[in-house]
Each structure stands twice: as structure tokens, then as C-alpha cells.
PDB file of C-alpha atoms in Angstrom:
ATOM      1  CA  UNK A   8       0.000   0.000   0.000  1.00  0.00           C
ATOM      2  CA  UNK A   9       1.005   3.502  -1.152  1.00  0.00           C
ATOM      3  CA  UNK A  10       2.404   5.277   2.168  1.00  0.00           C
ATOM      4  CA  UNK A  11       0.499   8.509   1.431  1.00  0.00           C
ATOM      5  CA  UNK A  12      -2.852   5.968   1.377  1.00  0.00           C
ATOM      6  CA  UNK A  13      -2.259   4.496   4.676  1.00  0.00           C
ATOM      7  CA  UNK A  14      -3.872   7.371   7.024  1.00  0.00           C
ATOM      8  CA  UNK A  15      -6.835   7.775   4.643  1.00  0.00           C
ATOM      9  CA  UNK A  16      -7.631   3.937   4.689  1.00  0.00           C
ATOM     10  CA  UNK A  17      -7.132   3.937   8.554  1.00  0.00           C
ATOM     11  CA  UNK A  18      -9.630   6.717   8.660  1.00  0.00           C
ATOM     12  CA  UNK A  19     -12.054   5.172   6.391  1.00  0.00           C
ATOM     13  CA  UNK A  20     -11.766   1.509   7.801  1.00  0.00           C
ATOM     14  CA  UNK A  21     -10.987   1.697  11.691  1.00  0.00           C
ATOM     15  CA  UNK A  22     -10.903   5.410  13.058  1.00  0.00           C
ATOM     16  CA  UNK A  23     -14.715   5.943  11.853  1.00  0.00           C
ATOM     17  CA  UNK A  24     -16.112   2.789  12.788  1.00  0.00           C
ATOM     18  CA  UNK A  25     -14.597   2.741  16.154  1.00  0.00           C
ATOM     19  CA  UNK A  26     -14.815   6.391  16.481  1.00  0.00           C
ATOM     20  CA  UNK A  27     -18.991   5.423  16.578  1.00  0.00           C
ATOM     21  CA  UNK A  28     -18.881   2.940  18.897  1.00  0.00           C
ATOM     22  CA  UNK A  29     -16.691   4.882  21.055  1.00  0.00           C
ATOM     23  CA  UNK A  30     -19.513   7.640  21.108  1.00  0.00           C
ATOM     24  CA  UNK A  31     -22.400   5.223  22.022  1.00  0.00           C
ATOM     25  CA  UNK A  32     -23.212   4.636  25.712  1.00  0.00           C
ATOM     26  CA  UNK A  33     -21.943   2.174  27.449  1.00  0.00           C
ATOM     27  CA  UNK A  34     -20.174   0.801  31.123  1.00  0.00           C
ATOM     28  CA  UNK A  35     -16.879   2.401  29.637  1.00  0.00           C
ATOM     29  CA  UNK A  36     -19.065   5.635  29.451  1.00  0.00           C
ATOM     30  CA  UNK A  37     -20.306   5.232  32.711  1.00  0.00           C
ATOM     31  CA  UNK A  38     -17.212   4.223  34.727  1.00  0.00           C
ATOM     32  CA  UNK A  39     -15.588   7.444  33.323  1.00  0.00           C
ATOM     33  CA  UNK A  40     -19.105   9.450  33.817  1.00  0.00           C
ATOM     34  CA  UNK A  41     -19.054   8.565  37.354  1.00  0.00           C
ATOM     35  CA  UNK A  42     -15.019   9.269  38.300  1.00  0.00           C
ATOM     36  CA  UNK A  43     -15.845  12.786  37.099  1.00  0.00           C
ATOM     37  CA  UNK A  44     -19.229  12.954  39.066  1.00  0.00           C
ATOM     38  CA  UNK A  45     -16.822  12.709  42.295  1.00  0.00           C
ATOM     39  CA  UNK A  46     -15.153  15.937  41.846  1.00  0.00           C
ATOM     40  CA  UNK A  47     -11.453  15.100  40.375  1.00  0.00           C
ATOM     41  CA  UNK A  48     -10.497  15.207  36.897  1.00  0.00           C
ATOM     42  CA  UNK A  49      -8.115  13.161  38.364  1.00  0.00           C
ATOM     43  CA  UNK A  50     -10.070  10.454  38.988  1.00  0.00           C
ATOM     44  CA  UNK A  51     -12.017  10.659  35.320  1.00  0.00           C
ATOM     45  CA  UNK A  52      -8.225  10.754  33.486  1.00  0.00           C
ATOM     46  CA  UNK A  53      -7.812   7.872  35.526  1.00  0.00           C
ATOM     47  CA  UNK A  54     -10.466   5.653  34.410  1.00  0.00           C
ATOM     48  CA  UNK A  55     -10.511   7.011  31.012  1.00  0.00           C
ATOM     49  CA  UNK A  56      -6.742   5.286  30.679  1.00  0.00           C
ATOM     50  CA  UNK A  57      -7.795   2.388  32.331  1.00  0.00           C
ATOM     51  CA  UNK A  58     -10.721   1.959  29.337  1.00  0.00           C
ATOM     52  CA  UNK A  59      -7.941   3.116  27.007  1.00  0.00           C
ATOM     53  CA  UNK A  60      -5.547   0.390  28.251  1.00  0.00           C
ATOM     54  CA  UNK A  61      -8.637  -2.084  28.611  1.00  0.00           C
ATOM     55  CA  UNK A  62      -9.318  -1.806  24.879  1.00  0.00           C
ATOM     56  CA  UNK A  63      -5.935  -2.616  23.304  1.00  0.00           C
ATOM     57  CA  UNK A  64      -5.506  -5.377  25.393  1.00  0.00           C
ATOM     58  CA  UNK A  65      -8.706  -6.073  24.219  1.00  0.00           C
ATOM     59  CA  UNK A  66      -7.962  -5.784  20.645  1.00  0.00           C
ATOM     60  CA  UNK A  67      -4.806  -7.588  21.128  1.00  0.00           C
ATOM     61  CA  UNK A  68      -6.084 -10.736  21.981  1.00  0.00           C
ATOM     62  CA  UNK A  69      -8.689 -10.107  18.687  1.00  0.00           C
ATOM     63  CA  UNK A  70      -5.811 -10.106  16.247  1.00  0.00           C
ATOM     64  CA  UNK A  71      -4.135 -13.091  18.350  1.00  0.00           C
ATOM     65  CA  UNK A  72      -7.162 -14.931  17.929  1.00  0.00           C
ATOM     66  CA  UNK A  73      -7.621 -13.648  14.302  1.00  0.00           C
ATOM     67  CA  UNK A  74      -3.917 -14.822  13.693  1.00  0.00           C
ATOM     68  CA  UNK A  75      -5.200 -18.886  13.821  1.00  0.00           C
ATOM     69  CA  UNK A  76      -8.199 -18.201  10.961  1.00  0.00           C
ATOM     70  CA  UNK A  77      -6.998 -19.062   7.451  1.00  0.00           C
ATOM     71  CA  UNK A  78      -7.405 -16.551   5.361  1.00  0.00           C
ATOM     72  CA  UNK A  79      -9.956 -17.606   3.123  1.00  0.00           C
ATOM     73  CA  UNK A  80     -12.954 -15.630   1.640  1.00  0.00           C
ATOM     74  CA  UNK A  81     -15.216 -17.899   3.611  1.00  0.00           C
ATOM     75  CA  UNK A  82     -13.552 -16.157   7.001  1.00  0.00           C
ATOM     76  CA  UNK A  83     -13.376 -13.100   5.335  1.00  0.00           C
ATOM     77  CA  UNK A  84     -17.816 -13.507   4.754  1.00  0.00           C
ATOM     78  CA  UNK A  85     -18.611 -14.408   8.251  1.00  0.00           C
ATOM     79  CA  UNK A  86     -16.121 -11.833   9.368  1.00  0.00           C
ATOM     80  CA  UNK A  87     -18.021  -9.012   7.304  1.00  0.00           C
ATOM     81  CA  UNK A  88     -21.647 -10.932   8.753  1.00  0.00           C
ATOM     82  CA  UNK A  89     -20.238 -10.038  12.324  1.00  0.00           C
ATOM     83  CA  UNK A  90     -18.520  -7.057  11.287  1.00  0.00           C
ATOM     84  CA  UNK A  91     -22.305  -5.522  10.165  1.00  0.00           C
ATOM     85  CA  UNK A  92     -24.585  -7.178  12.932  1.00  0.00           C
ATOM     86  CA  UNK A  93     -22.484  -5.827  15.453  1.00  0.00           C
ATOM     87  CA  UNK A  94     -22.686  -2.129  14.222  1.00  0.00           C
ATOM     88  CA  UNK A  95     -26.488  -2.924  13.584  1.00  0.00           C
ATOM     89  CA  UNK A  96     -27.303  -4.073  16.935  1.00  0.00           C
ATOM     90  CA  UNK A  97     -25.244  -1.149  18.709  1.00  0.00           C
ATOM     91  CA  UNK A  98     -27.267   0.982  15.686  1.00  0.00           C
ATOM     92  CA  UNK A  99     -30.632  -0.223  17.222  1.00  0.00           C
ATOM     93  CA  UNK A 100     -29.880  -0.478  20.909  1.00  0.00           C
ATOM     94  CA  UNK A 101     -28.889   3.029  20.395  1.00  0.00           C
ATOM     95  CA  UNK A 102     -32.479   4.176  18.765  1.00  0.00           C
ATOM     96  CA  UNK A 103     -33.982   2.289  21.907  1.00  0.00           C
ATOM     97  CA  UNK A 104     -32.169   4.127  24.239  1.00  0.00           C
ATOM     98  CA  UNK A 105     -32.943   7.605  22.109  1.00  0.00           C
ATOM     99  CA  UNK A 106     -36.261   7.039  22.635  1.00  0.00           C
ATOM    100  CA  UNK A 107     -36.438   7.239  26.220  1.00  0.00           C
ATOM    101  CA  UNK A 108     -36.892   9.766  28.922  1.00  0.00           C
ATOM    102  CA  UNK A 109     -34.349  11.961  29.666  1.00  0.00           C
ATOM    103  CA  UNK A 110     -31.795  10.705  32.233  1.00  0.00           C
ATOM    104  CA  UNK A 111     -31.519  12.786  35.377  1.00  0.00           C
ATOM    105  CA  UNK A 112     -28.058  14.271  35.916  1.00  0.00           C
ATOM    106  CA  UNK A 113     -28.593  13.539  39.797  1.00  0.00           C
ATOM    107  CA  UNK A 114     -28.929   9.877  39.218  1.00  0.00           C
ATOM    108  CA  UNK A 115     -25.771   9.649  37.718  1.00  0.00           C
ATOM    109  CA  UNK A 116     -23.841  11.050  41.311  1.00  0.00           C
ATOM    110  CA  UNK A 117     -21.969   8.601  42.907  1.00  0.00           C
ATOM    111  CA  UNK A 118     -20.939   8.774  46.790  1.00  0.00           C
ATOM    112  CA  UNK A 119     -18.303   6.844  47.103  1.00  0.00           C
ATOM    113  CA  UNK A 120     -14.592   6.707  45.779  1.00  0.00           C
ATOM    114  CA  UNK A 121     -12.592   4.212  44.038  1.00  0.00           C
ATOM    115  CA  UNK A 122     -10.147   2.665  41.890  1.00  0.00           C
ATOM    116  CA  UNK A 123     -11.200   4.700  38.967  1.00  0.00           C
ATOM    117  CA  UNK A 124      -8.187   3.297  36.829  1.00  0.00           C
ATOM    118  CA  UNK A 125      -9.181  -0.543  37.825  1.00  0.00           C
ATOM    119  CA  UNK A 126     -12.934  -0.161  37.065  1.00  0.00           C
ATOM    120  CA  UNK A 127     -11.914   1.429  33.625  1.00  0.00           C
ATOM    121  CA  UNK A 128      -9.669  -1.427  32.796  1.00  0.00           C
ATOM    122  CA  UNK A 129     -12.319  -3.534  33.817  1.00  0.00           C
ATOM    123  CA  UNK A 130     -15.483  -2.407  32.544  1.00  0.00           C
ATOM    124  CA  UNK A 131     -12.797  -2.485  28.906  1.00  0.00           C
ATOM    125  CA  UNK A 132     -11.674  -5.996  28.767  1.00  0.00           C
ATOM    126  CA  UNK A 133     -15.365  -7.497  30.349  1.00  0.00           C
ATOM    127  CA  UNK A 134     -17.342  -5.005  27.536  1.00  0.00           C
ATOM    128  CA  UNK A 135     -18.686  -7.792  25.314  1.00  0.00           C
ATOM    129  CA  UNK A 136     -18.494  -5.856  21.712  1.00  0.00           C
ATOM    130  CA  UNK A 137     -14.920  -5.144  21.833  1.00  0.00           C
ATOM    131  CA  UNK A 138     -13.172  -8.200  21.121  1.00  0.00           C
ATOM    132  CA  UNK A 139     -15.412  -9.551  18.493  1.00  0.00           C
ATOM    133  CA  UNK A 140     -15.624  -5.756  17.046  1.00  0.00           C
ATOM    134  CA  UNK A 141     -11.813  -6.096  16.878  1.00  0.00           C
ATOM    135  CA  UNK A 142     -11.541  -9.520  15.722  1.00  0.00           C
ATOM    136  CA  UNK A 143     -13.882  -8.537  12.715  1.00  0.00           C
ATOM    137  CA  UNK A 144     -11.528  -5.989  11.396  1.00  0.00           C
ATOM    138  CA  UNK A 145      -8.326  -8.293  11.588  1.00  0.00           C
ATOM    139  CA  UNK A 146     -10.220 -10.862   9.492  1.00  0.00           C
ATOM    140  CA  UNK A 147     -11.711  -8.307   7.141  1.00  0.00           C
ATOM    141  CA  UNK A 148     -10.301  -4.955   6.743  1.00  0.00           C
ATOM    142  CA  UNK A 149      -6.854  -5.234   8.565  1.00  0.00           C
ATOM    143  CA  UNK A 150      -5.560  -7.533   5.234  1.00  0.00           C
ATOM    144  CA  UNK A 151      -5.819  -4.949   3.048  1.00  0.00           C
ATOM    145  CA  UNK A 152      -3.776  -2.522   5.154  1.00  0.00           C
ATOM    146  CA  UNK A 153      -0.722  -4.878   5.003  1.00  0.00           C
ATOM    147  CA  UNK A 154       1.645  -3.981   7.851  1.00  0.00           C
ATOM    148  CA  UNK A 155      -0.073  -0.509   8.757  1.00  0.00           C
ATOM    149  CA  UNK A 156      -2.472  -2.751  10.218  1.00  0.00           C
ATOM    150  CA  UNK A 157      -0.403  -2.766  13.417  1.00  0.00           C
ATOM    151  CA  UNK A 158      -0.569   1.078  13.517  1.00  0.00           C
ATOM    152  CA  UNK A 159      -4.640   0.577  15.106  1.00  0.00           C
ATOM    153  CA  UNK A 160      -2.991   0.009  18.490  1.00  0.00           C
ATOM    154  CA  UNK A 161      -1.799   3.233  18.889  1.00  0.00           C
ATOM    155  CA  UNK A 162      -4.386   4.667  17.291  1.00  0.00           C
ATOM    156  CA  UNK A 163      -6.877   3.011  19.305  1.00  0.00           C
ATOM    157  CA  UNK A 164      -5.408   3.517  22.331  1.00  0.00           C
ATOM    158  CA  UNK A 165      -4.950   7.044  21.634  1.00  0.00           C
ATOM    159  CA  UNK A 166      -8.869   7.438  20.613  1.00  0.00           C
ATOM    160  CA  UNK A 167     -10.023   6.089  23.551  1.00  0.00           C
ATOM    161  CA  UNK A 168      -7.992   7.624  26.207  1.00  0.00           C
ATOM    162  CA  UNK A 169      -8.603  11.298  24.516  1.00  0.00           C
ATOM    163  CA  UNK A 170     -12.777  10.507  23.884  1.00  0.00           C
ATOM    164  CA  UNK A 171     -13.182   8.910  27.213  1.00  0.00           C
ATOM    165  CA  UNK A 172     -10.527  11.815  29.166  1.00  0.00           C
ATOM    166  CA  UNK A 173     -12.966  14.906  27.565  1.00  0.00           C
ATOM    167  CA  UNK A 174     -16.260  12.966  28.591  1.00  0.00           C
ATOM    168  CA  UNK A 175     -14.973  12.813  31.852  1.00  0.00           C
ATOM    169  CA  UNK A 176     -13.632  16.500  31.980  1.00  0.00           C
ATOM    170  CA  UNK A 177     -17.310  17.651  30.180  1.00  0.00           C
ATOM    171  CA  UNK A 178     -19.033  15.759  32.923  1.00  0.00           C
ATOM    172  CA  UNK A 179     -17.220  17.337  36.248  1.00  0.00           C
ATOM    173  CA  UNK A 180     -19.348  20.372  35.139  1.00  0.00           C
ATOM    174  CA  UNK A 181     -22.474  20.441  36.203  1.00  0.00           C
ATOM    175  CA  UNK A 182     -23.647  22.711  33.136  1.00  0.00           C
ATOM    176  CA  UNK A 183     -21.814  20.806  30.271  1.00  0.00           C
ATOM    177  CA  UNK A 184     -22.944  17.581  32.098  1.00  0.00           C
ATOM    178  CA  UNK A 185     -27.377  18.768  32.223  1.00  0.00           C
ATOM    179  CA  UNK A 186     -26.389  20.443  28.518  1.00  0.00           C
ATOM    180  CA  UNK A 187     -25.541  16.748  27.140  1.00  0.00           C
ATOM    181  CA  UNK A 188     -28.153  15.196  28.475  1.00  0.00           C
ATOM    182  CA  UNK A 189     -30.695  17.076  27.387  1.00  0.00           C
ATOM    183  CA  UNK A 190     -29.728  17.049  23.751  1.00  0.00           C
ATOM    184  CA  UNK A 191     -28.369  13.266  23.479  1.00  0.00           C
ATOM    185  CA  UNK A 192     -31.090  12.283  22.136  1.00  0.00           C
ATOM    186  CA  UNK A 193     -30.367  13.228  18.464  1.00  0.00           C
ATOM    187  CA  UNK A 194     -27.328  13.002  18.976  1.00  0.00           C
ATOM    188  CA  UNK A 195     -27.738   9.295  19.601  1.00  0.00           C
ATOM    189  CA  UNK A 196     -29.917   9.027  16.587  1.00  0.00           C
ATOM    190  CA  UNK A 197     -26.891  10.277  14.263  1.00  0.00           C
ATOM    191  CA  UNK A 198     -24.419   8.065  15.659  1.00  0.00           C
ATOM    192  CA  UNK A 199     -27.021   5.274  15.095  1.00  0.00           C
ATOM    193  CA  UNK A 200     -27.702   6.108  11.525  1.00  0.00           C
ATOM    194  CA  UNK A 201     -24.147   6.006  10.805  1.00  0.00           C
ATOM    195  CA  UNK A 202     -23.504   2.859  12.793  1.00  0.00           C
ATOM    196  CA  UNK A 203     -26.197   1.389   9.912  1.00  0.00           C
ATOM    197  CA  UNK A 204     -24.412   2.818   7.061  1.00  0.00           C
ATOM    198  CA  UNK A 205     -21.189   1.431   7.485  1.00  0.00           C
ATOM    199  CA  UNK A 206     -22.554  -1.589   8.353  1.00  0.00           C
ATOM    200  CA  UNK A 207     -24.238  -1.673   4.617  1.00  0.00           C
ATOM    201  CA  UNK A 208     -20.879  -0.594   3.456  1.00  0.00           C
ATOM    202  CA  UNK A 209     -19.347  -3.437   4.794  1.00  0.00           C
ATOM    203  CA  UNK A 210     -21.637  -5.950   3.210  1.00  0.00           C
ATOM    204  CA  UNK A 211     -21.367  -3.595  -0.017  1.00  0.00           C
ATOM    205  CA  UNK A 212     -17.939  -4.345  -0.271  1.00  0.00           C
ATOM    206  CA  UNK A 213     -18.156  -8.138   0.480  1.00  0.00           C
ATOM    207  CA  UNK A 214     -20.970  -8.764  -2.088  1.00  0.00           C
ATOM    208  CA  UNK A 215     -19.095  -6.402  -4.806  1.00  0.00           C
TER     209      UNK A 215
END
């Protein structure tokens, strides 16, 4: 692959796609949401490196695991198949959850402290979508990126430590924090709509 190519085909393959599923809600979001809700940016950093760590370890052990799957177009099928349905269920879960009430801020306050680094690396390695998310690409998409494939673990690490750092740092404010939450609801519905179109990209490209 042409080295000028190999940013624009990380964009348009990984950083997107994960970039989505980084926005949706979910017990990294919530971890981070409530180290933040104690006070300390500290504490929100904290956990939002702990998801970041969480998530390459994560993705790691997908391209391990993808490393023993011949590399046939069968794999490369079901890999697309899983690839889609998981972008499509996180699409639809994420309409459901747009479609409910408001969340009240003051539910979200926690009154306790803890170790907001271990419950991030926890709630990233025990969060059910990331390793077969992961897996997915290195059977589909990662081939085609020849050895800029390894380049996603920085690149996710990065993503998630900076995404899940400024939700925590939005959230210790008690404006920014009631300001999100009363507008996620379209905002949800964007990131699901997306979520579905890259999903029928995906099984574009297969079926081309």
C-alpha cells in the first residue's frame, strides 16, 4: 500500500467505525461518567486510561485470535456478517435508548470513591463488543492494510484515552454535564444512523 494511502484507509476503515462505537453509551461511558461525578479530573483521566488500556488489550487478543483463521474468503464472509450485525445491533440499541426519557443528571452522582483506573480497565476488557468488534476488522479490513495494520494500536489507544478523558472532563461540570443530556437524544440518533451505514458498506464491499 502507497504510504500517502495508509492514514486515509485507517480513517475510512478503523478510526470511523470505532470512532462510533466509542460515542455510544456504554459501562466504559459510565465508569468514566461517574469518576468525574466525584469531583477530580483526576479520577475521570484515571479511568478514562484504564478503558484506554482495557481496549488494546482487548484488541490484542482479537488479532491473536484472528492470527489462527486461514485466510480464506469464507472467514473473510462471516467476518463481514459479524462485522455488520455488530454495528447494527449497537445501531438499534442506540435508537432504543434515544427514545427514552431523559436521564436525570442527579442519578448519575456517585458517593463513594474508588479505583477509577481498575474499574476502567475492567469495565474495557469485560465489555462484550470489543473483542469480536476487533476480531472482525483483523479478518476483514486489517488484510488490506498490510503492515499498517499494526498502527490501530496506537491509534486506538490514543482514541479512547482522549474521547473517554474529555467525557470525563465535560461531565465534572455540572452545566456541560445537564447540557448533554438534554440534547443526546439526536445526537444518539446520528451516531445510530451512521452505525447502519457502514454496516451496509461493509456488506457492499463483500458482495461487490
Amino acid at each position: 500500500m502507497d504510504e500517502t494511502s495508509v492514514p486515509l484507509a485507517l480513517i475510512h476503515v478503523f478510526t470511523v467505525p470505532y470512532g462510533l462505537m466509542l460515542a455510544l453509551p456504554g459501562p466504559n461511558a459510565i465508569v468514566v461518567v461517574r469518576a468525574s461525578l466525584t469531583g477530580s479530573c483526576a479520577s475521570a483521566t484515571s479511568a478514562a486510561f484504564g478503558v484506554a488500556c482495557g481496549a488494546t488489550v482487548s484488541l490484542g487478543l482479537a488479532a491473536a485470535l484472528a492470527s489462527f483463521v486461514p485466510a480464506v474468503k469464507a472467514v473473510e464472509i462471516v467476518g463481514t456478517a459479524v462485522f455488520a450485525a455488530i454495528l447494527v445491533r449497537a445501531a438499534i440499541r442506540t435508537l432504543r435508548g434515544a427514545a427514552r426519557q431523559p436521564v436525570d443528571p442527579d442519578r448519575l452522582l456517585v458517593r463513594h470513591d474508588a479505583s477509577a483506573f481498575g474499574l476502567g480497565l475492567a469495565a474495557a476488557l469485560t465489555n462484550p463488543m470489543s473483542v469480536p468488534f476487533f476480531m472482525s476488522f483483523f479478518l476483514t479490513e486489517a488484510p488490506r492494510l498490510g503492515e499498517a495494520r499494526w498502527l490501530v494500536f496506537g491509534v486506538a489507544f490514543l482514541m479512547a484515552f482522549v474521547w473517554f478523558a474529555g467525557l470525563g472532563l465535560v461531565f465534572a461540570g455540572e452545566t456541560a454535564r445537564r447540557f448533554y443530556l438534554a440534547g443526546r437524544r439526536p445526537l444518539e440518533a446520528v451516531i445510530a444512523v451512521s452505525l447502519l451505514v457502514f454496516a451496509g458498506r461493509a456488506i457492499w464491499r463483500i458482495s461487490a
